[in-house]
Short mmCIF file of C-alpha atoms in Angstrom, two decimals:
data_model
loop_
_atom_site.label_atom_id
_atom_site.label_comp_id
_atom_site.label_asym_id
_atom_site.label_seq_id
_atom_site.Cartn_x
_atom_site.Cartn_y
_atom_site.Cartn_z
CA MET A 46 0.06 -0.09 -0.02
CA GLU A 47 1.52 3.26 -1.11
CA THR A 48 0.46 5.95 1.30
CA LYS A 49 3.07 8.76 1.16
CA SER A 50 0.63 10.96 -1.02
CA LEU A 51 -2.01 10.08 1.75
CA LYS A 52 0.14 10.91 4.35
CA ALA A 53 0.83 14.51 2.61
CA MET A 54 -2.71 14.92 2.33
CA VAL A 55 -3.80 14.25 5.72
CA LYS A 56 -1.00 16.15 6.80
CA ASP A 57 -2.18 19.50 4.77
CA ILE A 58 -5.88 18.71 5.91
CA PHE A 59 -5.14 19.20 9.39
CA GLY A 60 -2.32 21.93 8.95
CA SER A 61 -4.74 24.31 8.89
CA GLU A 62 -8.64 25.48 9.49
CA ALA A 63 -9.02 26.58 5.76
CA GLY A 64 -7.68 23.32 4.92
CA LYS A 65 -10.02 21.20 7.41
CA LYS A 66 -12.79 23.62 5.55
CA GLU A 67 -11.77 22.93 2.03
CA PHE A 68 -11.85 19.23 2.56
CA ALA A 69 -14.97 19.09 4.17
CA ALA A 70 -16.77 21.32 1.37
CA ASN A 71 -15.30 19.43 -1.53
CA PRO A 72 -13.13 16.32 -0.73
CA GLU A 73 -13.14 15.09 -4.43
CA SER A 74 -11.02 18.64 -5.35
CA VAL A 75 -8.77 18.04 -2.37
CA MET A 76 -7.99 14.66 -3.46
CA SER A 77 -7.57 15.46 -6.92
CA ARG A 78 -4.27 17.12 -5.72
CA TYR A 79 -2.82 13.84 -4.62
CA ASN A 80 -1.61 11.13 -6.20
CA LEU A 81 -3.94 8.78 -4.71
CA THR A 82 -5.21 5.21 -6.04
CA GLY A 83 -8.71 4.67 -6.35
CA HIS A 84 -8.30 2.51 -3.45
CA GLU A 85 -7.31 5.25 -0.85
CA LYS A 86 -9.64 7.71 -2.69
CA THR A 87 -12.44 5.04 -1.48
CA ALA A 88 -10.84 5.07 2.14
CA VAL A 89 -10.89 8.68 2.55
CA LEU A 90 -14.45 9.00 1.58
CA ASN A 91 -16.05 5.98 3.52
CA THR A 92 -13.66 7.21 6.69
CA ALA A 93 -15.26 10.88 6.07
CA SER A 94 -18.53 9.62 5.77
CA ARG A 95 -18.57 7.49 8.67
CA VAL A 96 -16.89 9.87 11.48
CA GLY A 97 -16.05 12.85 9.64
CA LEU A 98 -12.79 14.78 10.36
CA THR A 99 -11.65 13.31 13.10
CA THR A 100 -10.72 16.18 15.74
CA SER A 101 -11.80 14.94 18.70
CA THR A 102 -13.01 11.91 20.70
CA SER A 103 -16.72 12.46 19.23
CA SER A 104 -19.04 9.69 19.75
CA ALA A 105 -19.21 8.66 16.25
CA LEU A 106 -15.31 7.77 16.49
CA ALA A 107 -15.77 5.91 19.79
CA PHE A 108 -18.80 4.26 18.10
CA ASP A 109 -17.14 3.06 15.08
CA ILE A 110 -14.19 1.75 16.71
CA GLU A 111 -15.83 -0.19 19.22
CA ALA A 112 -17.61 -2.71 16.81
CA ALA A 113 -14.06 -3.93 15.95
CA ILE A 114 -12.14 -4.12 18.96
CA LEU A 115 -10.40 -7.19 18.74
CA TRP A 116 -9.40 -11.03 19.77
CA VAL A 117 -5.74 -10.51 19.45
CA MET B 102 -28.39 -22.70 14.58
CA ASP B 103 -27.86 -19.08 16.02
CA SER B 104 -24.95 -17.57 17.72
CA GLY B 105 -25.96 -17.79 21.11
CA LEU B 106 -26.57 -21.44 21.01
CA GLN B 107 -23.27 -21.90 19.07
CA ASN B 108 -21.47 -19.88 21.83
CA GLU B 109 -23.36 -22.20 24.69
CA LEU B 110 -21.86 -25.28 22.59
CA LEU B 111 -18.15 -23.64 22.76
CA ARG B 112 -18.51 -22.83 26.42
CA LYS B 113 -19.62 -26.35 27.04
CA GLU B 114 -16.54 -27.57 24.61
CA ILE B 115 -13.88 -25.27 26.58
CA ILE B 116 -15.38 -26.57 29.98
CA GLY B 117 -15.01 -30.25 28.94
CA PHE B 118 -11.27 -30.11 27.98
CA ILE B 119 -10.65 -27.71 31.20
CA SER B 120 -12.28 -30.62 33.20
CA LEU B 121 -9.44 -32.81 32.24
CA LEU B 122 -7.19 -31.21 34.69
CA PRO B 123 -7.33 -31.94 38.49
CA GLU B 124 -9.77 -29.83 39.85
CA SER B 125 -7.53 -27.61 41.72
CA PHE B 126 -6.29 -26.64 38.91
CA ARG B 127 -9.03 -25.56 36.64
CA ASP B 128 -9.89 -22.19 37.77
CA TYR B 129 -6.38 -20.95 37.12
CA VAL B 130 -6.38 -22.21 33.57
CA SER B 131 -10.17 -21.23 33.01
CA GLU B 132 -9.31 -17.29 34.39
CA PRO B 133 -7.60 -16.15 31.17
CA LEU B 134 -10.76 -17.56 29.26
CA LYS B 135 -13.20 -15.35 31.24
CA VAL B 136 -12.24 -12.40 30.36
CA ASP B 137 -13.93 -9.89 27.26
CA ARG B 138 -14.11 -11.39 24.29
CA ARG B 139 -12.83 -14.96 25.13
CA GLY B 140 -14.69 -18.30 25.17
CA LEU B 141 -15.54 -18.21 28.80
CA SER B 142 -16.66 -14.83 28.92
CA ASN B 143 -20.15 -13.71 30.89
CA SER B 144 -20.34 -10.49 29.02
CA GLU B 145 -23.34 -10.04 26.78
CA GLU B 146 -21.70 -10.00 23.36
CA SER B 147 -22.98 -7.04 21.20
CA VAL B 148 -19.96 -6.81 18.91
CA ALA B 149 -19.33 -9.37 16.05
CA PRO B 150 -18.58 -13.00 17.66
CA TRP B 151 -14.98 -13.26 17.27
CA VAL B 152 -14.96 -16.67 19.43
CA LEU B 153 -16.97 -18.28 16.67
CA LEU B 154 -15.06 -16.98 13.63
CA PRO B 155 -13.76 -20.69 12.61
CA LEU B 156 -17.33 -21.95 12.87
CA ILE B 157 -18.61 -18.84 10.74
CA ALA B 158 -15.77 -19.37 8.08
CA CYS B 159 -16.68 -22.96 8.23
CA GLU B 160 -20.45 -22.75 7.57
CA SER B 161 -20.03 -19.76 5.06
CA VAL B 162 -18.62 -22.51 2.49
CA GLY B 163 -21.42 -24.94 3.25
CA GLY B 164 -19.28 -26.99 6.06
CA ASN B 165 -20.81 -28.72 9.28
CA GLY B 166 -20.65 -25.98 11.84
CA LYS B 167 -20.64 -28.39 14.80
CA GLN B 168 -17.34 -29.86 13.59
CA ALA B 169 -15.57 -26.53 14.20
CA ILE B 170 -16.64 -26.17 17.43
CA PRO B 171 -13.63 -27.94 19.11
CA LEU B 172 -11.40 -26.01 16.22
CA CYS B 173 -13.21 -22.63 17.81
CA ALA B 174 -12.11 -24.11 21.11
CA ALA B 175 -8.52 -24.87 20.22
CA LEU B 176 -7.72 -21.10 18.94
CA GLN B 177 -9.76 -19.83 22.22
CA PHE B 178 -7.13 -22.01 24.12
CA PHE B 179 -3.77 -20.25 21.84
CA ILE B 180 -5.10 -16.99 22.13
CA ALA B 181 -5.48 -17.24 25.86
CA ALA B 182 -1.86 -18.64 26.24
CA GLY B 183 -1.02 -15.69 24.11
CA ASP B 184 -2.63 -13.22 26.17
CA VAL B 185 -0.88 -14.66 29.60
CA PHE B 186 2.56 -15.08 27.81
CA ASP B 187 2.01 -11.31 26.41
CA ASP B 188 1.40 -9.87 29.83
CA VAL B 189 4.57 -11.57 31.40
CA GLU B 190 6.33 -10.36 28.47
CA ASP B 191 5.27 -7.01 28.76
CA ASP B 192 4.91 -6.56 32.53
CA ASP B 193 2.83 -3.34 32.33
CA SER B 194 -0.56 -4.54 33.35
CA PRO B 195 -1.46 -4.51 37.03
CA LEU B 196 -4.55 -7.08 36.35
CA ALA B 197 -1.72 -9.47 34.57
CA LEU B 198 -1.95 -13.15 35.99
CA SER B 199 1.51 -12.67 36.83
CA VAL B 200 1.03 -9.99 39.21
CA LYS B 201 -1.57 -11.99 40.94
CA TYR B 202 0.47 -15.58 41.34
CA GLY B 203 4.00 -14.98 39.77
CA THR B 204 5.71 -15.43 36.75
CA ALA B 205 6.21 -19.57 37.38
CA ILE B 206 2.86 -20.42 37.76
CA THR B 207 1.41 -18.03 35.15
CA ASN B 208 3.61 -19.36 32.79
CA ASN B 209 2.50 -22.57 33.72
CA ILE B 210 -0.89 -21.71 33.11
CA ALA B 211 -0.05 -20.34 29.56
CA THR B 212 1.70 -23.57 28.80
CA THR B 213 -1.20 -25.69 29.98
CA LEU B 214 -3.47 -23.49 27.44
CA LEU B 215 -1.11 -24.45 24.75
CA VAL B 216 -1.26 -28.14 25.32
CA LEU B 217 -5.12 -27.98 25.89
CA GLY B 218 -5.34 -26.19 22.50
CA GLU B 219 -3.52 -28.96 20.55
CA LYS B 220 -5.70 -31.40 22.58
CA ALA B 221 -8.92 -29.87 21.10
CA ILE B 222 -7.61 -30.02 17.78
CA ALA B 223 -6.74 -33.47 17.90
CA SER B 224 -10.46 -33.79 19.23
CA LEU B 225 -11.91 -33.01 15.70
CA LYS B 226 -11.76 -36.82 14.85
CA ILE B 227 -14.50 -37.56 17.26
CA LYS B 228 -16.66 -35.02 15.20
CA GLY B 229 -15.96 -37.27 12.18
CA VAL B 230 -12.94 -35.17 10.72
CA SER B 231 -10.64 -37.69 8.99
CA ASP B 232 -7.06 -38.25 10.32
CA SER B 233 -5.59 -36.71 7.56
CA LYS B 234 -7.69 -33.34 7.36
CA THR B 235 -7.16 -33.13 11.08
CA ILE B 236 -3.15 -33.28 11.15
CA LYS B 237 -3.78 -30.83 7.97
CA ILE B 238 -5.44 -28.53 10.16
CA ALA B 239 -3.04 -28.81 13.05
CA ASP B 240 0.21 -28.43 10.79
CA THR B 241 -2.09 -25.21 9.42
CA VAL B 242 -2.79 -23.76 13.12
CA ASN B 243 0.92 -24.37 14.09
CA SER B 244 2.43 -22.53 11.01
CA TYR B 245 0.27 -19.43 11.71
CA TYR B 246 1.14 -19.32 15.54
CA LEU B 247 4.91 -19.64 14.35
CA THR B 248 4.59 -16.42 12.35
CA ALA B 249 2.64 -15.04 15.35
CA CYS B 250 5.65 -15.72 17.49
CA PHE B 251 8.02 -14.56 15.31
CA GLY B 252 6.19 -11.15 14.76
CA GLN B 253 5.75 -11.14 18.63
CA HIS B 254 9.81 -11.56 18.74
CA LYS B 255 10.10 -8.42 16.53
CA ASP B 256 7.94 -6.52 18.54
CA LEU B 257 9.33 -7.10 21.58
CA SER B 258 12.98 -6.46 19.99
CA CYS B 259 11.66 -3.03 18.62
CA SER B 260 9.99 -2.11 21.99
CA GLY B 261 10.71 1.53 22.33
CA LYS B 262 12.32 2.13 19.21
CA ILE B 263 11.03 5.69 18.28
CA ASP B 264 12.33 5.81 14.62
CA ILE B 265 10.15 2.46 13.37
CA THR B 266 8.56 2.87 9.89
CA GLU B 267 5.00 2.32 9.38
CA GLU B 268 6.12 -0.55 7.08
CA GLU B 269 8.22 -2.19 9.81
CA TYR B 270 5.14 -1.78 12.20
CA LEU B 271 2.73 -3.18 9.59
CA GLU B 272 4.68 -5.69 9.20
CA ILE B 273 5.10 -6.74 12.86
CA LEU B 274 1.09 -6.69 12.97
CA SER B 275 0.42 -8.63 9.82
CA GLN B 276 2.65 -11.51 11.53
CA LYS B 277 1.71 -11.21 15.19
CA SER B 278 -1.96 -10.31 14.73
CA ALA B 279 -3.62 -10.60 11.51
CA SER B 280 -2.03 -14.26 11.09
CA GLN B 281 -4.03 -15.04 14.12
CA ILE B 282 -7.42 -13.79 12.34
CA GLU B 283 -6.43 -15.39 8.98
CA CYS B 284 -5.75 -18.69 10.87
CA ALA B 285 -9.31 -18.94 11.84
CA CYS B 286 -10.73 -18.32 8.87
CA HIS B 287 -8.21 -20.56 7.04
CA ALA B 288 -8.81 -23.61 9.59
CA GLY B 289 -12.50 -23.20 9.73
CA VAL B 290 -12.48 -23.02 5.82
CA LEU B 291 -10.39 -26.00 5.28
CA LEU B 292 -12.59 -28.26 7.83
CA ALA B 293 -15.06 -28.09 4.60
CA THR B 294 -13.40 -27.57 1.61
CA GLU B 295 -9.64 -27.20 0.20
CA ASN B 296 -11.12 -25.44 -2.99
CA THR B 297 -8.84 -22.59 -3.72
CA ASP B 298 -11.49 -20.74 -5.01
CA LEU B 299 -13.17 -20.56 -1.92
CA LEU B 300 -10.00 -20.90 0.64
CA ASP B 301 -7.68 -17.97 -1.30
CA PRO B 302 -10.12 -15.24 -0.63
CA LEU B 303 -11.46 -16.31 2.78
CA LYS B 304 -7.63 -16.21 3.93
CA GLU B 305 -7.40 -12.93 2.55
CA PHE B 306 -10.66 -11.84 4.16
CA GLY B 307 -9.43 -13.06 7.48
CA TYR B 308 -5.85 -11.40 6.97
CA ASN B 309 -7.49 -7.90 6.05
CA LEU B 310 -9.85 -8.35 9.17
CA GLY B 311 -6.89 -8.62 11.51
CA MET B 312 -5.00 -5.75 10.23
CA MET B 313 -8.40 -3.66 10.33
CA ALA B 314 -8.84 -4.84 14.11
CA GLN B 315 -5.47 -4.21 15.04
CA ILE B 316 -5.32 -0.85 13.76
CA THR B 317 -8.40 -0.21 15.55
CA ASN B 318 -7.15 -1.45 18.72
CA ASP B 319 -4.47 0.73 18.22
CA ILE B 320 -6.99 3.68 17.84
CA SER B 321 -8.86 2.60 20.86
CA GLY B 322 -5.55 2.64 22.75
CA ILE B 323 -5.15 6.69 22.43
CA ILE B 324 -8.96 7.12 22.92
CA TYR B 325 -8.58 5.54 26.06
CA GLN B 326 -5.13 6.69 26.99
CA LYS B 327 -4.05 3.46 27.66
CA ASP B 328 -1.35 3.30 25.27
CA ILE B 329 -0.42 6.54 25.92
CA LEU B 330 0.01 6.15 29.65
CA ASN B 331 2.28 3.02 28.71
CA ARG B 332 4.22 5.12 26.06
CA GLU B 333 3.35 2.55 23.54
CA ILE B 334 4.48 3.39 20.06
CA THR B 335 1.58 2.25 17.88
CA PHE B 336 0.08 3.58 14.28
CA PRO B 337 -1.13 6.81 15.14
CA VAL B 338 2.17 7.87 17.05
CA ILE B 339 4.58 6.55 14.40
CA PHE B 340 2.58 9.09 11.71
CA ALA B 341 2.63 11.86 14.11
CA LEU B 342 6.43 11.24 15.03
CA SER B 343 7.32 11.13 11.17
CA GLN B 344 4.74 13.89 10.02
CA ALA B 345 4.59 16.79 12.89
CA GLU B 346 6.63 19.86 12.60
CA SER B 347 9.11 20.70 15.33
CA PRO B 348 8.85 21.68 18.01
CA ILE B 349 5.94 19.25 18.47
CA ARG B 350 7.53 16.54 17.17
CA ASP B 351 10.44 16.99 19.36
CA GLU B 352 8.09 17.19 22.76
CA LEU B 353 6.29 13.99 21.26
CA LYS B 354 9.85 12.22 21.04
CA LYS B 355 10.57 13.28 24.74
CA TYR B 356 7.46 12.00 26.03
CA TYR B 357 7.73 8.41 24.00
CA GLN B 358 11.41 8.25 25.29
CA ASN B 359 10.47 9.19 28.63
CA GLN B 360 13.00 11.85 29.11
CA THR B 361 13.47 13.55 32.44
CA ASP B 362 12.56 16.93 30.63
CA ASN B 363 9.47 15.85 29.06
CA LYS B 364 7.00 18.45 29.44
CA LEU B 365 3.60 16.93 27.89
CA THR B 366 0.64 15.12 29.85
CA ALA B 367 -1.18 12.29 28.47
CA GLU B 368 -3.92 14.64 27.99
CA GLN B 369 -1.64 16.69 25.60
CA VAL B 370 -0.49 13.71 23.53
CA SER B 371 -3.74 12.86 22.59
CA LYS B 372 -4.63 16.28 21.53
CA ILE B 373 -1.37 16.36 19.32
CA LEU B 374 -2.60 12.72 17.92
CA PHE B 375 -5.82 14.04 16.82
CA ASP B 376 -4.52 17.62 15.34
CA THR B 377 -1.98 16.20 13.69
CA GLY B 378 -4.49 14.42 11.72
CA ALA B 379 -2.30 10.94 13.13
CA MET B 380 -5.76 9.65 14.28
CA HIS B 381 -7.58 10.40 11.33
CA TYR B 382 -4.83 8.93 9.26
CA SER B 383 -5.01 5.63 10.96
CA LEU B 384 -8.80 5.80 10.55
CA ILE B 385 -8.31 6.31 6.95
CA ILE B 386 -5.88 2.87 7.00
CA LYS B 387 -8.20 0.88 8.86
CA GLU B 388 -11.21 1.60 6.43
CA SER B 389 -9.05 0.65 3.53
CA TYR B 390 -8.25 -2.56 5.50
CA ARG B 391 -12.10 -3.06 5.88
CA THR B 392 -12.63 -2.33 2.14
CA LEU B 393 -10.02 -4.72 1.13
CA ALA B 394 -11.59 -7.62 3.39
CA ALA B 395 -15.21 -6.95 2.04
CA ASN B 396 -13.81 -7.26 -1.48
CA ALA B 397 -12.49 -10.65 -0.58
CA VAL B 398 -15.75 -11.79 0.79
CA GLU B 399 -17.43 -10.45 -2.51
CA LYS B 400 -14.95 -12.87 -4.18
CA ALA B 401 -15.84 -15.59 -2.33
CA GLU B 402 -19.56 -15.09 -2.86
CA LYS B 403 -18.85 -15.52 -6.33
CA TYR B 404 -17.86 -18.83 -5.93
CA GLY B 405 -20.76 -19.81 -3.78
CA ALA B 406 -20.00 -18.80 -0.22
CA ASP B 407 -22.26 -17.37 1.65
CA PRO B 408 -21.27 -14.05 3.07
CA LYS B 409 -24.10 -12.98 5.64
CA ARG B 410 -22.28 -13.94 8.91
CA LEU B 411 -18.87 -12.79 7.51
CA ARG B 412 -20.04 -9.39 6.80
CA GLU B 413 -21.52 -8.49 10.23
CA PHE B 414 -17.38 -8.27 11.41
CA LEU B 415 -16.98 -5.48 9.04
CA LYS B 416 -20.06 -3.31 10.18
#
């Protein structure tokens, strides 16, 4: 899994309030500036739709992770 | 047969093996199996039935679920043994058995659990599984657990290594954790069929499910701060250490190296991991493994697998 561009994108989004606002308003446009694979784009969009932009311990986040806590 | 009944059968199976031991020893060996998400837990399972994964994999390809009960029991014994050894090796849990009983007794409990796991696999033949299939399953399970042992060795050897890369870390997770979930799926399917059109995608499902779940554990360790307090370098921390700018990165390093001039509290470390996007990045990677697992189930479905209960793990 090549994640360098993905890391750069997340770093840029979280680097400023403007970055977060822009991603929230138009994630496709932000993603188009990075060399993401189709699989990575899907993961980015699915994550945004499940929990939004994770900036705190929101109840959506706690709910999302609780179901999959493991076993190993 | 519903999950409740299957859980009950599994409990009986586990208790049956433990009853092979002298009465005065049984409570010691049962204890690691009574914690949450283990075969003798009393907690109401509102989440995916992890303890039944081998059985669910077996039934998804048309196998007989009852035959898979000893396999589920075997994996519960192996996983519980791993929990116990892990607590001794990490030496960071006040609730560990070793704190209660000392290292010698604790190691013996874990060794007993391993032997019970082997006995549980050998008992497959009582359920009508052929000798050759039983040997094949034993060999498969042991191979996965050798991988897990090597992953644990690498994890212990890298303990506290501040410059571990994401790739190195994911490789350790894949060996020490994902291998165990892949094992549950592989061995469960093997009971029913050796058709690689079904076996391969369901192994892939197990692997990606395991990676997803382990990244989830890492996220949880930050939310509830357990891993922060233990200064464990987990997936979100690796992102922050490599991507955060100075001076935040330097402060984070001091915290994780437990340097005397560290100024951060656990609360502040948590805030850094959220603010730098480390937690969000971890969620994206978790989601990416979820998608890969979902794709693998879809592939198996094309060859006739029933995916309904497998998909419960991906909700």
